[in-house]
Structure formats: structure tokens, C-alpha cells
């Protein structure tokens, strides 16, 4: 009797728990339902924290730019990685300080006049269309122009020192700096959370993503510098108003493929026609010259050799990300699409390797 009582104690109790599902079929269905609930819950969570995830991804992009600069300096300066990162940060900080000071003296004044000049030129164009017989409602077009200029005003305020979303930019810079200082630390931390058999594939994918991101951002920065400097030289030589402001806007907008070139070109041409027909035609020539040199010489040398993205796909991603997340999403659409492409290519490579291995095993020795 004592033995029977002992067997019914906590250590020997074999009775089923109230939460235990005895039927194997029901237990299988319950596991499937739990899996779907978990997936849906994670999707909802991702929606709620999407802004934070985008900030983190922006930090990864910034870290890749710092890492690329440090690696580039390593080819000519045989010093430690920390010192090379410090040099890159000092150069970037010096450029920002110069830009803010220059903006405070000259660019801020030009930025205040730019919306007015663009609006005047747009009204002239609408009047010309009306004279040619086009039935256009002036109020509707002015509303669209007002929305466009609000976006342009945001960019010019950013140049003038009134930076919107300063907290977001600060978080991106700080997180990116920490990641750039010790990238392997964070890679090992994420790999530790994965099953051991998947860690090798994780390291391969991450290394390819990092290489692709460095090349993509390197090409983008080179294109920005080229477009900005070349535009300034060409406009200043002819005496186009606001040459420095237009050059900076062109360089900044070059970070956004497709959309940035269109916006900068419209602004440049509208300002050019404010000085007359000849100046307007000259700005059109400058715009096409800059875009062709950058599109057919500068960009293919670096970015497109590494990330071959279809222009229509990039534009679609920019539209979606811009609607969902605003300016930050528009800036990060291209890098995010490139990372998805690398991950899918790696997945396809794994599937191909797995299929080849199964075929070899089926054929036998």
C-alpha cells in the first residue's frame, strides 16, 4: 500500500496532464494551428515595429559605408582598423560641418528663394499650355506643385541645418558606428541563436550581403560626388542662379535611383528657364550630360557589376517603401532590395546543391 502511494506521488505520477492532447491527430493539428498563430503574430509585430526595423537597417547601411571606407584606406594606410574608422568619421564630420557653414552663408538664402522661382516657372508653363489649347485646371496643378515643393522644402531645410528627424538620424549613426567597430561580435551573436547546422550558411550569406552593400554604397557615393561636383562646375561656368544649391540637391538626390534624377532635373531646368530660353536649354544639356555620364560610365563600373537590379523593380520598391515609410523608406528601398536579392540567390544555390547531392546518392557509386 505504501509502495502504491509512493508511485502516485509527484515523481511517479504518470497520469495525463489536463492540457495534454491524447489524440495524435488532434495534437498534430494543434501544433499546426500554433505555428500559424505564431507566424501571424510575428507579422503583426513586424508591422508595429516596422519603423524601428527600418532604422536598424539604415544603421546597417551606414555601417557598411564606414566599413567600406576603412577597407579602402587599408589599401594605402597600413594601420589598425580602429584608426582607419576614426579617419573616415573625421572626414565625414568635416564635410558635414563645412556643408552646414556653407549653407548658413549662401545656400540657406538660395533655398528660401527656390520654391518661389519654381512656382513662378510652373505657372508660366501652365499659361503657355493654356494658350496652346490644353484644358488644364490651374488650381489642381498648383496643388500638386505645392505638394512637390513641400518635399523640396524639406530637402532644402535639411541642407540649411533644419534637419528633420534628427533623432532618427542620430540613432542610425550611433547604431551603425557600434556595428562598424565590431561587426564580428554581432555576427557571432546572431549565429549563436541559430541551429548549429545553419550557422555556416548564415556566415556565407552575411558575408555576401556585406560585400554587396559595400560595393553598392561605394558606387552610390561616387555617383553623388560626381553629379554634385560636375553639376556645380557646369552651372557656375554659365552663370546659372543657385548653382551651388542645385549641385548639392543633385548630389543628395543621386542617392535615390530613378526618382532622384527626375526631381533634380526638374528643379534644375525650372531654375534655368528663369534666366531665359538659352539658359534653360543649357540646363537641359547639363542635366542629360551628367545623367548619361553617371549612368553609362560611373555607375556600371562599380554598382551594376555587383548588384544587377532591374530598373522597373527598383522603381516599384521605391514607390512601395516611399508610401509606407516616407523619405527614409525611399532612401533605403534600393539597398533593401539588393539584400533580398542576395538572400534569394543564396537560397537558390542551396537548393541546387541539395538537388545535386540527392541525384548523386540516387545514382549510387
Short mmCIF file of N, CA and C in Angstrom, two decimals, residues 180-252:
data_model
loop_
_atom_site.label_atom_id
_atom_site.label_comp_id
_atom_site.label_asym_id
_atom_site.label_seq_id
_atom_site.Cartn_x
_atom_site.Cartn_y
_atom_site.Cartn_z
N UNK A 180 29.93 48.98 -36.96
CA UNK A 180 31.15 49.11 -37.76
C UNK A 180 32.40 48.85 -36.93
N UNK A 181 32.36 49.18 -35.64
CA UNK A 181 33.52 48.97 -34.78
C UNK A 181 33.79 47.48 -34.55
N UNK A 182 32.73 46.70 -34.32
CA UNK A 182 32.90 45.27 -34.03
C UNK A 182 31.85 44.46 -34.78
N UNK A 183 31.95 44.36 -36.10
CA UNK A 183 30.92 43.64 -36.85
C UNK A 183 30.87 42.16 -36.53
N UNK A 184 32.03 41.53 -36.27
CA UNK A 184 32.06 40.09 -36.00
C UNK A 184 31.35 39.75 -34.70
N UNK A 185 31.37 40.66 -33.75
CA UNK A 185 30.69 40.42 -32.48
C UNK A 185 29.19 40.21 -32.69
N UNK A 186 28.59 41.05 -33.50
CA UNK A 186 27.15 40.94 -33.74
C UNK A 186 26.82 39.77 -34.66
N UNK A 187 27.71 39.45 -35.58
CA UNK A 187 27.51 38.27 -36.42
C UNK A 187 27.51 37.00 -35.56
N UNK A 188 28.47 36.89 -34.65
CA UNK A 188 28.53 35.71 -33.79
C UNK A 188 27.31 35.64 -32.88
N UNK A 189 26.84 36.79 -32.41
CA UNK A 189 25.67 36.80 -31.55
C UNK A 189 24.43 36.29 -32.25
N UNK A 190 24.21 36.70 -33.51
CA UNK A 190 23.06 36.22 -34.26
C UNK A 190 23.23 34.75 -34.62
N UNK A 191 24.45 34.37 -35.01
CA UNK A 191 24.70 32.97 -35.36
C UNK A 191 24.49 32.05 -34.16
N UNK A 192 24.79 32.52 -32.97
CA UNK A 192 24.61 31.72 -31.76
C UNK A 192 23.15 31.34 -31.54
N UNK A 193 22.23 32.18 -32.00
CA UNK A 193 20.80 31.90 -31.82
C UNK A 193 20.26 30.93 -32.87
N UNK A 194 21.07 30.60 -33.87
CA UNK A 194 20.63 29.69 -34.92
C UNK A 194 21.07 28.27 -34.61
N UNK A 195 20.40 27.26 -35.19
CA UNK A 195 20.86 25.87 -35.03
C UNK A 195 22.27 25.72 -35.58
N UNK A 196 23.08 24.86 -34.97
CA UNK A 196 24.48 24.72 -35.42
C UNK A 196 24.63 24.38 -36.90
N UNK A 197 23.70 23.58 -37.43
CA UNK A 197 23.84 23.18 -38.84
C UNK A 197 23.55 24.31 -39.81
N UNK A 198 22.99 25.42 -39.34
CA UNK A 198 22.66 26.54 -40.22
C UNK A 198 23.62 27.71 -40.07
N UNK A 199 24.56 27.61 -39.18
CA UNK A 199 25.45 28.74 -38.93
C UNK A 199 26.41 28.98 -40.08
N UNK A 200 26.89 27.91 -40.71
CA UNK A 200 27.79 28.08 -41.84
C UNK A 200 27.13 28.83 -42.99
N UNK A 201 25.90 28.46 -43.29
CA UNK A 201 25.17 29.16 -44.35
C UNK A 201 24.90 30.62 -43.96
N UNK A 202 24.65 30.87 -42.68
CA UNK A 202 24.42 32.23 -42.22
C UNK A 202 25.66 33.10 -42.46
N UNK A 203 26.83 32.58 -42.12
CA UNK A 203 28.05 33.36 -42.31
C UNK A 203 28.30 33.64 -43.80
N UNK A 204 28.05 32.66 -44.65
CA UNK A 204 28.25 32.87 -46.09
C UNK A 204 27.31 33.94 -46.61
N UNK A 205 26.04 33.87 -46.21
CA UNK A 205 25.05 34.85 -46.68
C UNK A 205 25.38 36.25 -46.18
N UNK A 206 25.76 36.36 -44.91
CA UNK A 206 26.08 37.67 -44.34
C UNK A 206 27.30 38.28 -45.03
N UNK A 207 28.31 37.46 -45.29
CA UNK A 207 29.50 37.98 -45.97
C UNK A 207 29.17 38.48 -47.38
N UNK A 208 28.33 37.75 -48.07
CA UNK A 208 27.94 38.20 -49.41
C UNK A 208 27.10 39.47 -49.35
N UNK A 209 26.22 39.55 -48.37
CA UNK A 209 25.42 40.77 -48.21
C UNK A 209 26.31 41.97 -47.90
N UNK A 210 27.28 41.77 -47.01
CA UNK A 210 28.18 42.86 -46.65
C UNK A 210 29.00 43.33 -47.85
N UNK A 211 29.50 42.38 -48.63
CA UNK A 211 30.28 42.73 -49.83
C UNK A 211 29.41 43.49 -50.82
N UNK A 212 28.20 43.00 -51.04
CA UNK A 212 27.29 43.67 -51.97
C UNK A 212 26.94 45.07 -51.50
N UNK A 213 26.67 45.21 -50.20
CA UNK A 213 26.31 46.51 -49.66
C UNK A 213 27.45 47.50 -49.79
N UNK A 214 28.68 47.06 -49.52
CA UNK A 214 29.83 47.96 -49.65
C UNK A 214 30.00 48.43 -51.08
N UNK A 215 29.89 47.52 -52.03
CA UNK A 215 30.03 47.91 -53.43
C UNK A 215 28.89 48.83 -53.87
N UNK A 216 27.69 48.51 -53.44
CA UNK A 216 26.54 49.32 -53.82
C UNK A 216 26.65 50.74 -53.26
N UNK A 217 27.00 50.85 -51.98
CA UNK A 217 27.12 52.17 -51.37
C UNK A 217 28.34 52.93 -51.91
N UNK A 218 29.41 52.20 -52.22
CA UNK A 218 30.57 52.86 -52.81
C UNK A 218 30.23 53.47 -54.16
N UNK A 219 29.52 52.72 -54.99
CA UNK A 219 29.10 53.27 -56.27
C UNK A 219 28.14 54.42 -56.11
N UNK A 220 27.25 54.32 -55.12
CA UNK A 220 26.29 55.39 -54.91
C UNK A 220 26.98 56.68 -54.46
N UNK A 221 27.92 56.57 -53.53
CA UNK A 221 28.63 57.77 -53.06
C UNK A 221 29.48 58.38 -54.16
N UNK A 222 30.11 57.53 -54.95
CA UNK A 222 30.90 58.05 -56.06
C UNK A 222 30.02 58.79 -57.06
N UNK A 223 28.84 58.23 -57.34
CA UNK A 223 27.91 58.91 -58.24
C UNK A 223 27.42 60.22 -57.66
N UNK A 224 27.17 60.28 -56.35
CA UNK A 224 26.72 61.51 -55.71
C UNK A 224 27.78 62.60 -55.82
N UNK A 225 29.02 62.24 -55.53
CA UNK A 225 30.11 63.22 -55.60
C UNK A 225 30.29 63.71 -57.03
N UNK A 226 30.28 62.77 -57.98
CA UNK A 226 30.47 63.16 -59.37
C UNK A 226 29.35 64.09 -59.84
N UNK A 227 28.10 63.70 -59.59
CA UNK A 227 26.98 64.52 -60.07
C UNK A 227 26.98 65.89 -59.41
N UNK A 228 27.26 65.94 -58.10
CA UNK A 228 27.27 67.22 -57.42
C UNK A 228 28.35 68.15 -57.92
N UNK A 229 29.58 67.65 -58.00
CA UNK A 229 30.72 68.50 -58.41
C UNK A 229 30.59 68.89 -59.87
N UNK A 230 30.27 67.94 -60.74
CA UNK A 230 30.19 68.24 -62.16
C UNK A 230 29.05 69.20 -62.45
N UNK A 231 27.92 69.01 -61.78
CA UNK A 231 26.79 69.93 -61.97
C UNK A 231 27.16 71.34 -61.53
N UNK A 232 27.82 71.46 -60.41
CA UNK A 232 28.21 72.79 -59.92
C UNK A 232 29.16 73.49 -60.90
N UNK A 233 30.13 72.74 -61.42
CA UNK A 233 31.09 73.34 -62.35
C UNK A 233 30.38 73.81 -63.61
N UNK A 234 29.53 72.95 -64.18
CA UNK A 234 28.85 73.28 -65.43
C UNK A 234 27.88 74.45 -65.25
N UNK A 235 27.15 74.49 -64.15
CA UNK A 235 26.19 75.57 -63.93
C UNK A 235 26.90 76.88 -63.58
N UNK A 236 27.95 76.79 -62.76
CA UNK A 236 28.66 78.00 -62.35
C UNK A 236 29.38 78.65 -63.52
N UNK A 237 29.90 77.87 -64.44
CA UNK A 237 30.60 78.42 -65.60
C UNK A 237 29.66 79.28 -66.45
N UNK A 238 28.43 78.84 -66.59
CA UNK A 238 27.47 79.58 -67.41
C UNK A 238 26.77 80.69 -66.63
N UNK A 239 26.91 80.68 -65.32
CA UNK A 239 26.28 81.70 -64.51
C UNK A 239 24.83 81.42 -64.16
N UNK A 240 24.47 80.13 -64.06
CA UNK A 240 23.10 79.76 -63.70
C UNK A 240 22.86 80.11 -62.24
N UNK A 241 21.72 80.73 -61.90
CA UNK A 241 21.45 81.06 -60.49
C UNK A 241 21.37 79.81 -59.63
N UNK A 242 21.79 79.97 -58.38
CA UNK A 242 21.69 78.89 -57.38
C UNK A 242 22.47 77.64 -57.82
N UNK A 243 23.61 77.85 -58.44
CA UNK A 243 24.39 76.71 -58.93
C UNK A 243 24.82 75.79 -57.79
N UNK A 244 25.25 76.37 -56.67
CA UNK A 244 25.70 75.55 -55.55
C UNK A 244 24.55 74.76 -54.94
N UNK A 245 23.40 75.41 -54.76
CA UNK A 245 22.25 74.71 -54.19
C UNK A 245 21.78 73.58 -55.10
N UNK A 246 21.68 73.86 -56.39
CA UNK A 246 21.26 72.82 -57.34
C UNK A 246 22.25 71.67 -57.38
N UNK A 247 23.55 71.98 -57.26
CA UNK A 247 24.56 70.93 -57.26
C UNK A 247 24.43 70.04 -56.02
N UNK A 248 24.20 70.65 -54.86
CA UNK A 248 24.05 69.86 -53.64
C UNK A 248 22.78 69.01 -53.69
N UNK A 249 21.69 69.60 -54.16
CA UNK A 249 20.45 68.83 -54.29
C UNK A 249 20.62 67.68 -55.28
N UNK A 250 21.31 67.94 -56.39
CA UNK A 250 21.55 66.88 -57.37
C UNK A 250 22.38 65.76 -56.77
N UNK A 251 23.42 66.13 -56.01
CA UNK A 251 24.25 65.10 -55.38
C UNK A 251 23.49 64.30 -54.35
N UNK A 252 22.69 64.98 -53.52
CA UNK A 252 21.92 64.26 -52.49
C UNK A 252 20.87 63.35 -53.12
#
